Coordinates of C-alpha atoms in Angstrom, one line a residue:
M10 CA -10.6 24.0 -34.0
K11 CA -11.4 24.3 -30.2
S12 CA -15.1 24.7 -30.8
A13 CA -15.1 21.7 -33.1
F14 CA -13.4 19.6 -30.4
D15 CA -15.8 20.9 -27.8
A16 CA -18.8 20.0 -30.0
G17 CA -17.4 16.5 -30.7
Q18 CA -17.2 17.3 -34.4
I19 CA -13.7 15.9 -35.0
D20 CA -13.4 12.2 -35.7
N21 CA -9.9 11.4 -34.2
D22 CA -9.4 8.4 -36.4
E23 CA -10.3 10.1 -39.6
H24 CA -8.5 13.5 -39.0
A25 CA -5.5 12.4 -36.9
Y26 CA -2.9 12.9 -39.6
S27 CA -4.4 15.9 -41.3
L28 CA -4.4 18.3 -38.4
D29 CA -1.5 20.5 -37.5
P30 CA 0.1 19.1 -34.3
H31 CA 0.9 22.6 -33.1
S32 CA -2.8 23.5 -33.3
I33 CA -3.8 20.3 -31.4
C34 CA -1.3 21.1 -28.7
S35 CA -2.7 24.7 -28.4
V36 CA -6.2 23.3 -28.0
L37 CA -5.0 20.9 -25.3
K38 CA -3.1 23.7 -23.5
S39 CA -6.2 25.9 -23.6
Y40 CA -8.3 23.1 -22.2
L41 CA -5.8 22.5 -19.3
R42 CA -5.7 26.2 -18.5
E43 CA -9.6 26.4 -18.4
L44 CA -9.9 23.5 -15.9
P45 CA -11.5 24.7 -12.6
D46 CA -8.8 22.8 -10.6
P47 CA -5.3 21.9 -11.7
L48 CA -4.4 18.3 -12.6
L49 CA -1.7 18.3 -9.9
T50 CA -4.0 19.4 -7.1
H51 CA -3.1 21.9 -4.4
R52 CA -4.1 19.3 -1.7
L53 CA -1.4 16.9 -2.9
H54 CA 1.3 19.6 -3.7
N55 CA 3.8 18.2 -1.1
D56 CA 3.3 14.7 -2.4
W57 CA 4.1 15.9 -6.0
V58 CA 7.2 17.7 -4.8
N59 CA 8.4 14.6 -2.9
A60 CA 7.7 12.3 -5.9
A61 CA 9.8 14.6 -8.1
R62 CA 12.9 14.3 -5.9

């Protein structure tokens, strides 16, 4: 499934209800793990912590 998403071979509108939500979440988690930099950047770490308080 990940390779199909990477290749743009999945039409989100057509397949949205036929795909297992757990599989979709696994692909998303894999994508987030493979990012070169985290979404919540190290540079803004203190700002993220303060915002969570």
